[in-house]
Coordinates of C-alpha atoms and ligand atoms in Angstrom, one line a residue:
M49 CA 45.8 89.9 -47.3
A50 CA 48.8 91.7 -44.7
H51 CA 46.8 92.6 -41.6
T52 CA 48.4 94.8 -38.5
I53 CA 46.7 94.8 -34.9
I54 CA 47.9 98.2 -32.9
I55 CA 47.8 97.4 -29.3
F56 CA 46.9 100.9 -27.2
G57 CA 48.4 100.1 -23.5
A58 CA 51.3 98.4 -24.7
S59 CA 53.2 98.4 -21.1
G60 CA 50.3 97.1 -19.4
D61 CA 49.9 94.0 -18.2
L62 CA 47.2 92.5 -20.3
T63 CA 49.6 93.3 -23.6
S64 CA 52.4 91.0 -21.5
R65 CA 50.3 88.1 -19.8
K66 CA 47.9 87.6 -21.9
L67 CA 48.0 89.8 -25.5
I68 CA 51.6 88.9 -27.1
P69 CA 51.4 85.4 -25.6
A70 CA 48.5 84.7 -27.4
I71 CA 50.1 86.0 -30.5
Y72 CA 53.1 84.8 -30.4
S73 CA 51.6 81.3 -30.3
L74 CA 49.4 81.7 -33.0
H75 CA 52.7 82.7 -34.9
K76 CA 54.2 79.2 -33.5
K77 CA 51.1 77.3 -34.5
K78 CA 51.3 79.0 -38.1
R79 CA 47.7 80.1 -37.9
L80 CA 48.4 84.2 -37.9
P81 CA 47.3 85.6 -41.4
E82 CA 50.6 86.1 -43.6
A83 CA 52.3 89.1 -42.8
T84 CA 50.9 90.4 -39.6
Q85 CA 52.5 92.5 -38.1
I86 CA 51.8 93.9 -34.0
V87 CA 52.6 97.3 -33.4
G88 CA 52.6 98.5 -29.1
V89 CA 51.6 102.0 -28.3
S90 CA 51.9 103.6 -25.0
R91 CA 53.4 106.4 -23.0
S92 CA 56.6 104.9 -22.4
E93 CA 59.4 105.9 -24.2
Y94 CA 61.0 102.4 -25.6
D95 CA 62.2 101.6 -29.0
H96 CA 61.8 98.6 -31.0
D97 CA 64.6 96.5 -29.5
Q98 CA 64.1 97.6 -26.0
W99 CA 60.2 96.5 -26.1
R100 CA 60.8 93.2 -28.3
E101 CA 63.4 92.5 -25.0
M102 CA 60.7 93.2 -22.3
L103 CA 58.3 91.2 -24.3
R104 CA 60.6 88.2 -24.7
E105 CA 61.0 88.1 -21.4
S106 CA 57.4 87.9 -20.1
T107 CA 56.3 85.6 -23.2
Q108 CA 58.9 83.0 -21.3
K109 CA 56.9 83.1 -19.0
F110 CA 53.3 83.3 -20.1
A111 CA 52.8 81.6 -23.1
N112 CA 51.4 78.4 -22.6
S113 CA 52.9 76.7 -25.7
A114 CA 57.1 76.4 -25.2
F115 CA 59.0 79.1 -25.6
D116 CA 61.9 78.9 -28.1
D117 CA 64.1 81.2 -29.0
A118 CA 64.3 80.9 -32.9
T119 CA 60.6 81.5 -33.3
W120 CA 60.7 83.9 -30.8
D121 CA 63.8 85.9 -33.0
E122 CA 61.7 85.6 -35.9
F123 CA 58.5 86.3 -34.4
A124 CA 60.0 89.8 -33.2
K125 CA 60.7 91.3 -36.5
Q126 CA 57.0 91.5 -36.7
V127 CA 56.8 93.3 -33.5
Y128 CA 57.2 96.9 -33.1
Y129 CA 56.9 100.2 -30.5
H130 CA 55.3 103.4 -31.0
P131 CA 55.3 106.3 -28.3
G132 CA 52.3 108.0 -28.0
D133 CA 49.6 109.5 -25.6
I134 CA 46.2 108.8 -26.2
S135 CA 44.7 112.3 -25.6
E136 CA 47.4 113.9 -28.0
A137 CA 45.7 114.2 -31.6
N138 CA 49.4 114.6 -32.9
D139 CA 50.5 111.5 -32.1
F140 CA 47.6 109.8 -34.2
E141 CA 49.4 111.6 -36.8
T142 CA 52.4 109.8 -36.3
L143 CA 51.1 106.4 -35.7
A144 CA 49.3 107.1 -39.2
E145 CA 52.7 107.6 -40.0
F146 CA 54.5 105.1 -38.9
L147 CA 51.6 102.3 -39.8
R148 CA 52.1 103.7 -43.9
S149 CA 55.9 103.3 -43.3
I150 CA 55.9 99.2 -42.6
E151 CA 52.6 98.6 -44.4
P152 CA 53.2 97.0 -47.7
D153 CA 50.7 98.9 -49.0
S154 CA 47.2 100.3 -48.6
R155 CA 45.5 97.3 -48.6
V156 CA 46.1 96.1 -45.1
D157 CA 43.3 95.1 -42.4
R158 CA 43.9 97.0 -39.3
V159 CA 42.9 95.6 -35.5
Y160 CA 42.8 98.2 -32.9
Y161 CA 43.2 97.2 -29.3
L162 CA 41.9 99.0 -26.9
S163 CA 44.0 97.7 -23.8
T164 CA 44.2 100.9 -21.6
M165 CA 42.1 102.0 -18.9
P166 CA 38.8 102.0 -19.7
Q167 CA 38.7 105.9 -19.1
L168 CA 40.3 106.3 -22.0
Y169 CA 38.2 104.4 -24.6
E170 CA 36.2 107.2 -25.5
T171 CA 39.2 109.4 -26.0
A172 CA 41.0 106.9 -28.1
I173 CA 38.0 105.9 -30.4
E174 CA 37.6 110.3 -30.8
Q175 CA 41.0 110.2 -31.7
L176 CA 41.1 106.9 -34.0
G177 CA 38.3 108.9 -35.9
A178 CA 39.3 112.7 -36.2
S179 CA 42.9 111.0 -37.0
G180 CA 41.1 109.2 -40.4
L181 CA 42.8 105.7 -39.0
A182 CA 39.1 104.4 -39.0
E183 CA 38.4 105.1 -42.2
E184 CA 38.3 101.9 -44.4
D185 CA 40.4 103.3 -47.6
G186 CA 41.8 100.0 -49.0
G187 CA 41.5 97.5 -45.9
R188 CA 39.1 96.9 -43.2
R189 CA 39.4 98.4 -39.9
R190 CA 38.0 96.5 -37.1
V191 CA 38.3 97.8 -32.8
I192 CA 38.7 95.3 -29.9
I193 CA 37.2 96.8 -26.6
E194 CA 38.5 95.2 -23.3
K195 CA 36.1 95.0 -20.5
P196 CA 34.4 97.0 -18.4
F197 CA 32.3 98.0 -21.5
G198 CA 30.5 100.9 -18.8
T199 CA 29.9 100.4 -15.1
D200 CA 26.3 100.6 -15.8
R201 CA 23.5 100.8 -18.5
R202 CA 23.7 104.8 -18.7
T203 CA 27.3 104.9 -19.2
A204 CA 27.8 101.5 -21.6
R205 CA 25.1 103.2 -23.4
A206 CA 26.9 106.5 -23.7
L207 CA 30.0 104.7 -25.2
N208 CA 27.9 102.8 -27.3
D209 CA 27.1 105.9 -29.1
K210 CA 30.8 107.0 -29.0
V211 CA 32.1 104.4 -30.8
H212 CA 28.9 104.3 -33.7
R213 CA 30.0 107.7 -34.4
V214 CA 33.4 106.3 -35.9
F215 CA 32.4 102.6 -36.6
R216 CA 29.6 100.3 -37.6
E217 CA 28.6 97.4 -35.4
D218 CA 30.5 95.0 -37.6
Q219 CA 33.3 96.4 -36.8
I220 CA 33.4 96.3 -33.1
Y221 CA 34.3 93.4 -30.9
R222 CA 33.7 93.4 -27.1
I223 CA 36.1 90.6 -25.8
D224 CA 34.8 88.8 -22.7
H225 CA 37.7 86.5 -22.6
Y226 CA 35.4 83.6 -21.0
L227 CA 34.2 83.2 -24.6
G228 CA 37.4 82.0 -25.9
K229 CA 37.3 79.6 -23.1
E230 CA 37.5 75.8 -25.0
T231 CA 35.5 74.7 -22.2
V232 CA 33.0 77.6 -23.2
Q233 CA 32.8 76.9 -26.7
N234 CA 32.1 73.2 -26.1
L235 CA 28.6 74.5 -24.6
F236 CA 28.1 75.0 -28.1
A237 CA 29.0 71.5 -29.3
M238 CA 27.4 69.9 -26.3
R239 CA 24.2 71.0 -26.9
F240 CA 23.6 71.6 -30.2
A241 CA 25.9 68.8 -31.6
N242 CA 24.4 66.2 -29.9
S243 CA 20.5 64.8 -29.7
I244 CA 20.7 63.4 -26.6
F245 CA 21.0 66.4 -23.8
E246 CA 18.5 69.0 -26.1
P247 CA 15.6 66.9 -25.2
L248 CA 15.7 67.0 -21.4
W249 CA 17.6 70.8 -21.4
N250 CA 14.6 72.7 -20.1
R251 CA 12.1 72.9 -17.2
N252 CA 9.9 69.3 -17.5
Y253 CA 13.5 67.3 -16.1
I254 CA 15.2 69.9 -14.7
D255 CA 15.1 71.1 -11.4
H256 CA 17.5 73.7 -11.1
V257 CA 20.8 75.2 -12.4
Q258 CA 24.2 76.1 -10.7
I259 CA 26.8 78.4 -12.5
T260 CA 29.8 79.0 -9.7
V261 CA 33.1 80.8 -10.6
A262 CA 35.1 80.3 -7.3
E263 CA 38.3 82.0 -7.0
E264 CA 41.0 81.1 -4.2
V265 CA 42.7 84.4 -4.7
Q266 CA 42.1 87.8 -2.7
I267 CA 42.0 91.4 -4.7
G268 CA 46.1 91.7 -3.6
S269 CA 47.0 95.2 -5.1
R270 CA 44.1 95.9 -6.8
A271 CA 41.7 97.7 -4.7
A272 CA 41.9 100.6 -6.4
Y273 CA 39.8 98.8 -9.3
Y274 CA 38.0 96.1 -7.1
D275 CA 36.4 98.6 -4.8
T276 CA 34.9 100.9 -6.7
S277 CA 33.4 97.5 -8.9
G278 CA 32.7 94.5 -6.7
I279 CA 31.9 91.3 -7.6
L280 CA 28.8 92.1 -9.8
R281 CA 30.5 94.6 -12.2
D282 CA 33.2 92.6 -12.6
M283 CA 31.8 89.2 -13.5
F284 CA 28.4 89.0 -13.1
Q285 CA 27.8 91.2 -16.1
N286 CA 29.7 89.9 -18.4
H287 CA 31.5 86.8 -17.5
I288 CA 28.5 84.8 -15.4
F289 CA 26.1 86.4 -17.8
Q290 CA 27.8 84.7 -20.6
L291 CA 27.9 81.3 -19.2
L292 CA 23.9 81.8 -18.3
M293 CA 23.4 82.9 -21.4
L294 CA 25.0 79.7 -23.5
T295 CA 23.4 77.7 -21.0
A296 CA 20.0 79.2 -22.0
M297 CA 19.5 79.8 -24.9
E298 CA 17.9 78.4 -28.0
P299 CA 19.8 76.6 -30.8
P300 CA 20.3 79.1 -33.8
P301 CA 19.9 78.2 -36.7
R302 CA 23.4 78.6 -37.7
F303 CA 26.6 79.2 -36.1
D304 CA 26.7 83.1 -37.2
A305 CA 27.3 85.9 -35.2
T306 CA 24.4 87.8 -35.5
M307 CA 21.8 84.3 -35.3
V308 CA 24.0 83.5 -32.3
R309 CA 23.9 86.7 -30.5
D310 CA 20.1 87.0 -31.0
E311 CA 19.7 83.9 -29.2
K312 CA 22.1 85.2 -26.3
V313 CA 20.3 88.6 -26.1
K314 CA 16.4 86.9 -26.0
V315 CA 17.9 84.9 -22.9
L316 CA 18.9 88.3 -21.3
H317 CA 15.0 89.8 -22.5
S318 CA 13.6 86.8 -20.5
V319 CA 15.3 87.2 -17.1
R320 CA 12.4 88.1 -14.3
P321 CA 12.9 91.2 -13.3
M322 CA 13.3 91.4 -9.3
T323 CA 10.9 94.1 -8.0
G324 CA 10.6 94.7 -3.9
G325 CA 11.0 91.8 -1.5
D326 CA 12.9 89.9 -4.4
F327 CA 15.9 91.8 -4.0
A328 CA 16.3 90.6 -0.1
A329 CA 14.9 86.7 -1.3
Q330 CA 16.8 86.2 -4.1
T331 CA 20.4 87.9 -3.4
F332 CA 22.8 87.5 -1.3
R333 CA 26.3 89.8 -0.7
G334 CA 29.4 89.0 1.0
R335 CA 32.9 89.9 1.8
Y336 CA 35.7 87.6 3.1
T337 CA 37.2 88.6 6.4
G338 CA 40.4 90.8 6.0
Y339 CA 39.0 92.6 2.7
L340 CA 38.9 95.9 5.1
R341 CA 42.6 95.5 5.8
E342 CA 43.5 94.6 2.2
P343 CA 46.0 98.1 0.9
G344 CA 44.0 100.9 -0.6
V345 CA 40.4 99.5 0.8
P346 CA 38.5 102.3 2.5
A347 CA 37.9 102.0 6.2
D348 CA 34.3 101.9 5.2
S349 CA 34.0 100.2 2.2
Q350 CA 30.7 98.2 1.6
T351 CA 32.2 96.2 -1.2
E352 CA 31.2 92.5 -2.4
T353 CA 33.6 89.9 -2.9
F354 CA 30.8 87.4 -2.8
A355 CA 27.5 87.4 -4.3
I356 CA 24.5 85.0 -5.8
L357 CA 21.5 85.9 -7.5
K358 CA 18.6 83.7 -8.6
L359 CA 17.3 84.3 -11.4
Y360 CA 14.6 83.3 -13.5
V361 CA 14.2 83.0 -17.5
D362 CA 10.4 83.4 -18.3
N363 CA 9.7 81.5 -21.6
W364 CA 8.7 78.2 -22.6
R365 CA 11.9 76.3 -22.1
W366 CA 12.6 77.7 -18.6
K367 CA 9.7 78.5 -16.5
N368 CA 10.1 78.7 -13.0
V369 CA 13.9 77.0 -13.4
P370 CA 16.1 78.6 -10.6
F371 CA 19.5 79.6 -12.2
Y372 CA 21.4 80.1 -9.4
L373 CA 24.8 82.3 -10.3
R374 CA 27.3 82.6 -7.1
S375 CA 31.1 83.7 -7.6
G376 CA 33.5 85.0 -5.3
K377 CA 37.2 85.5 -4.2
A378 CA 38.8 84.2 -1.2
M379 CA 37.2 81.1 -1.7
S380 CA 37.6 77.0 -1.3
C381 CA 39.9 76.4 -4.7
R382 CA 39.9 77.9 -8.2
S383 CA 36.6 76.0 -9.8
S384 CA 34.0 77.7 -12.6
Q385 CA 31.6 75.2 -13.1
I386 CA 27.8 74.7 -14.2
V387 CA 25.6 72.6 -13.0
I388 CA 22.3 71.3 -14.1
Q389 CA 20.5 69.7 -11.3
F390 CA 18.2 66.8 -13.0
K391 CA 14.4 66.4 -10.9
S392 CA 14.1 63.1 -9.4
P393 CA 12.7 60.1 -10.9
P394 CA 8.8 60.5 -10.8
H395 CA 8.6 57.2 -8.9
L396 CA 10.4 54.7 -6.7
L397 CA 10.8 51.3 -7.5
F398 CA 13.3 50.1 -4.8
G399 CA 11.3 50.8 -1.5
S400 CA 12.8 51.3 1.5
K401 CA 16.0 49.3 0.8
I402 CA 17.8 51.4 -0.7
R403 CA 19.4 55.5 0.9
D404 CA 17.9 58.1 -0.8
F405 CA 19.3 58.5 -4.1
E406 CA 20.3 61.9 -5.9
A407 CA 18.9 63.0 -8.9
N408 CA 21.4 63.1 -11.8
R409 CA 23.8 66.4 -12.9
L410 CA 25.6 67.0 -15.1
V411 CA 28.7 69.0 -14.3
I412 CA 30.4 70.8 -16.9
Q413 CA 33.8 71.8 -15.5
V414 CA 34.9 75.0 -17.4
Q415 CA 38.3 75.3 -15.3
P416 CA 40.9 75.0 -14.0
A417 CA 40.2 71.3 -15.0
E418 CA 38.5 71.1 -18.4
G419 CA 35.6 68.6 -18.8
I420 CA 32.3 66.9 -18.0
Q421 CA 31.0 64.5 -15.4
L422 CA 27.5 63.2 -15.3
H423 CA 26.1 61.5 -12.6
I424 CA 23.8 58.8 -12.1
E425 CA 22.7 55.9 -10.2
S426 CA 23.9 52.5 -10.5
K427 CA 23.3 48.8 -8.4
V428 CA 26.2 48.0 -6.0
P429 CA 27.1 44.9 -8.0
D430 CA 26.4 42.4 -4.8
T431 CA 23.4 43.5 -3.2
D432 CA 20.0 43.5 -3.5
M433 CA 18.9 46.5 -5.0
K434 CA 21.3 49.1 -3.8
T435 CA 22.4 51.9 -5.4
R436 CA 25.1 54.1 -5.1
T437 CA 25.9 57.7 -7.3
S438 CA 28.7 56.9 -10.4
T439 CA 30.1 59.3 -12.6
L440 CA 30.9 59.3 -16.1
D441 CA 33.7 61.5 -17.1
F442 CA 34.6 63.5 -20.0
R443 CA 38.2 65.7 -20.6
F444 CA 39.3 67.5 -22.9
A445 CA 42.8 66.0 -24.6
A446 CA 45.0 68.1 -24.1
I447 CA 46.6 69.4 -27.4
D448 CA 50.1 68.3 -28.8
S449 CA 51.7 71.5 -28.1
G450 CA 51.2 71.2 -23.8
G451 CA 47.7 71.9 -22.5
M452 CA 44.9 74.4 -23.7
P453 CA 45.3 77.5 -26.1
D454 CA 44.4 80.7 -23.8
G455 CA 41.0 82.0 -24.8
Y456 CA 42.7 85.3 -26.1
Q457 CA 43.9 83.3 -29.3
R458 CA 40.9 82.3 -30.5
L459 CA 39.2 85.6 -29.8
L460 CA 41.9 87.5 -31.1
L461 CA 42.2 84.9 -34.2
D462 CA 38.4 85.5 -34.6
A463 CA 38.6 89.1 -34.8
M464 CA 41.5 89.5 -37.3
N465 CA 38.8 87.4 -39.2
G466 CA 35.5 89.3 -39.1
D467 CA 34.1 87.1 -37.2
A468 CA 31.8 88.4 -34.0
S469 CA 29.7 85.1 -32.6
L470 CA 32.2 85.2 -29.3
F471 CA 32.4 88.4 -28.9
A472 CA 29.4 91.1 -27.3
R473 CA 26.7 93.1 -29.2
S474 CA 25.5 96.6 -28.2
D475 CA 22.6 95.2 -26.8
E476 CA 23.5 92.0 -25.7
V477 CA 26.2 94.7 -23.2
E478 CA 23.3 97.3 -22.3
L479 CA 20.6 94.6 -21.5
S480 CA 23.1 92.9 -19.3
W481 CA 24.3 95.8 -17.5
G482 CA 20.2 96.3 -16.9
I483 CA 20.2 93.4 -15.1
I484 CA 22.7 94.6 -12.5
D485 CA 21.6 98.4 -12.3
P486 CA 18.7 97.6 -10.6
I487 CA 20.4 95.0 -8.2
L488 CA 23.1 97.4 -7.2
A489 CA 20.9 100.0 -6.1
A490 CA 18.8 97.9 -3.8
W491 CA 22.3 97.1 -2.7
R492 CA 22.8 100.3 -2.1
S493 CA 19.3 101.1 -0.2
P494 CA 18.3 101.1 3.1
A495 CA 16.5 98.1 2.7
A496 CA 19.9 96.2 1.2
P497 CA 20.3 92.3 2.3
K498 CA 23.2 92.4 4.8
L499 CA 26.6 92.4 3.3
L500 CA 27.7 89.0 4.9
D501 CA 31.3 88.0 6.2
Y502 CA 32.8 84.4 5.2
E503 CA 36.2 83.3 6.1
P504 CA 38.9 82.8 3.4
G505 CA 38.7 79.0 1.8
L506 CA 34.7 78.5 2.2
W507 CA 32.0 78.3 -0.4
G508 CA 31.1 82.0 1.0
P509 CA 28.7 82.7 3.6
I510 CA 27.5 79.6 6.0
E511 CA 24.1 81.8 5.4
A512 CA 23.9 80.7 1.8
T513 CA 24.3 77.1 2.9
E514 CA 21.3 77.4 4.8
W515 CA 19.2 79.1 2.3
M516 CA 19.9 76.8 0.0
R517 CA 19.1 74.0 2.0
D518 CA 15.4 75.8 3.0
Q519 CA 14.8 75.5 -0.7
R520 CA 15.6 72.0 -0.4
R521 CA 18.8 72.1 -2.7
E522 CA 21.9 72.1 -2.5
W523 CA 24.9 73.4 -3.5
F524 CA 27.3 71.6 -5.3
D525 CA 30.7 72.9 -3.3
V526 CA 33.1 70.7 -4.9
C527 CA 36.0 71.2 -5.7
P528 CA 37.4 70.1 -9.2
V529 CA 35.3 67.1 -10.2
I530 CA 37.7 66.2 -12.7
E531 CA 41.7 66.0 -12.8
Ligands
BG6_59 C1 38.5 89.2 -14.8 C2 38.1 89.8 -13.3 O1 37.9 89.4 -15.8 O2 38.6 87.8 -14.6 C3 39.0 89.2 -12.3 O3 38.6 91.4 -13.3 C4 39.0 87.9 -12.8 O4 38.8 89.5 -11.2 C5 39.2 87.7 -13.4 O5 39.9 87.2 -11.4 C6 39.3 85.5 -14.0 O6 39.6 84.9 -14.9 P1 40.2 83.8 -15.1 O7 39.8 83.4 -16.6 O8 41.1 83.3 -14.2 O9 39.0 82.8 -14.7

């Protein structure tokens, strides 16, 4: 079956940095379904060759797999450009004509990729419906929608309603690029393809979980978007909640889109709602010094660039185990990791001869290094009974073509093949906003916790370290543990 991928927002950054390099890499690895064509749509007036030339340069720069001219030339023959304005119904008519002119027959599966400004998602969907482009008259029609999916629960629900007027839920792929990352998918393998972790994966053995997504970068030129979004909308509602769901979910009966997503959604249902004093006691807001001097940031901005949420998942497995979720810009290093902190042994055999030893810890490194480290106590040789913390490392082996595939490769291919396991479902998105909304409301109220400053290059406000110590716990503030 032939395929066409139609990218709306073709002149944007995401298309040149991520989407086209990912599709090119899939072509190079011969993973694309046969007869796949790509059509870029945006307002700029390029012709096919101009767009291909621009993409050649950007792909050279951004493709993970080594770029080669001959493969590109062959690939570029399948790439087209069609100028069009999302608000112009007529442009969808001409797009439909153009698609008919390049597709071999009517039995072509199409994926519409919305990589436009989020304000245009609703219009694009309406136009796809009105122009007949969403009709499955021979081939399948699917739509991939980029983040952010709404800015709160109300807008996410309204967008879901609009999209459902044109596409069935099984045609809709809400993308979160974190789910395309190999290490994130490896959480499924680690938890459900091994029998040694799952028996310990609960409140009886785990003291707490830390999920940290630290970024070294500052907001740079993104103030227009970032200052209205802030870290909860930008990182928590999507990426960090995905990591939370995969860490906390029950094993699904099969690796099937409905069953996987049913289990993920149950985690969100189980998150204990915060009330009253919880917002001050269980959340942290921070902002790196210098944020107000970033170009485009209003002088009276109250936007956070750092946050911590201490959440509880109220079910039999996790009751009273805190999940500390933390993310920030301008942090010490780029490091995304999940730390499973086990409890100390119930009884210590070695009396006063040893130091206070550390309880076991499993560090799942999502990026930039990709692997797992298990911290165990072991005897120091040639001593009486001293122990020290030793580590067992697992590194993802780099693949032949050089490095890990970018997450977009897997996700694009899954959408083309109709596998939605790694995409967010409508209820999932609305539920995650349902957790974020009350926190944001509390943060905008007079009772909001203080917006704490931190110097770039640290692990957030110093108060967050003290707060953790008061709970007799410590952040695992270590830059990538796996080299
Ligand atoms: C994006 C956010 O969704 O994810 C950015 O908008 C953030 O602010 C980025 O920097 C992080 O992605 P990654 O893959 O680099 O961790």
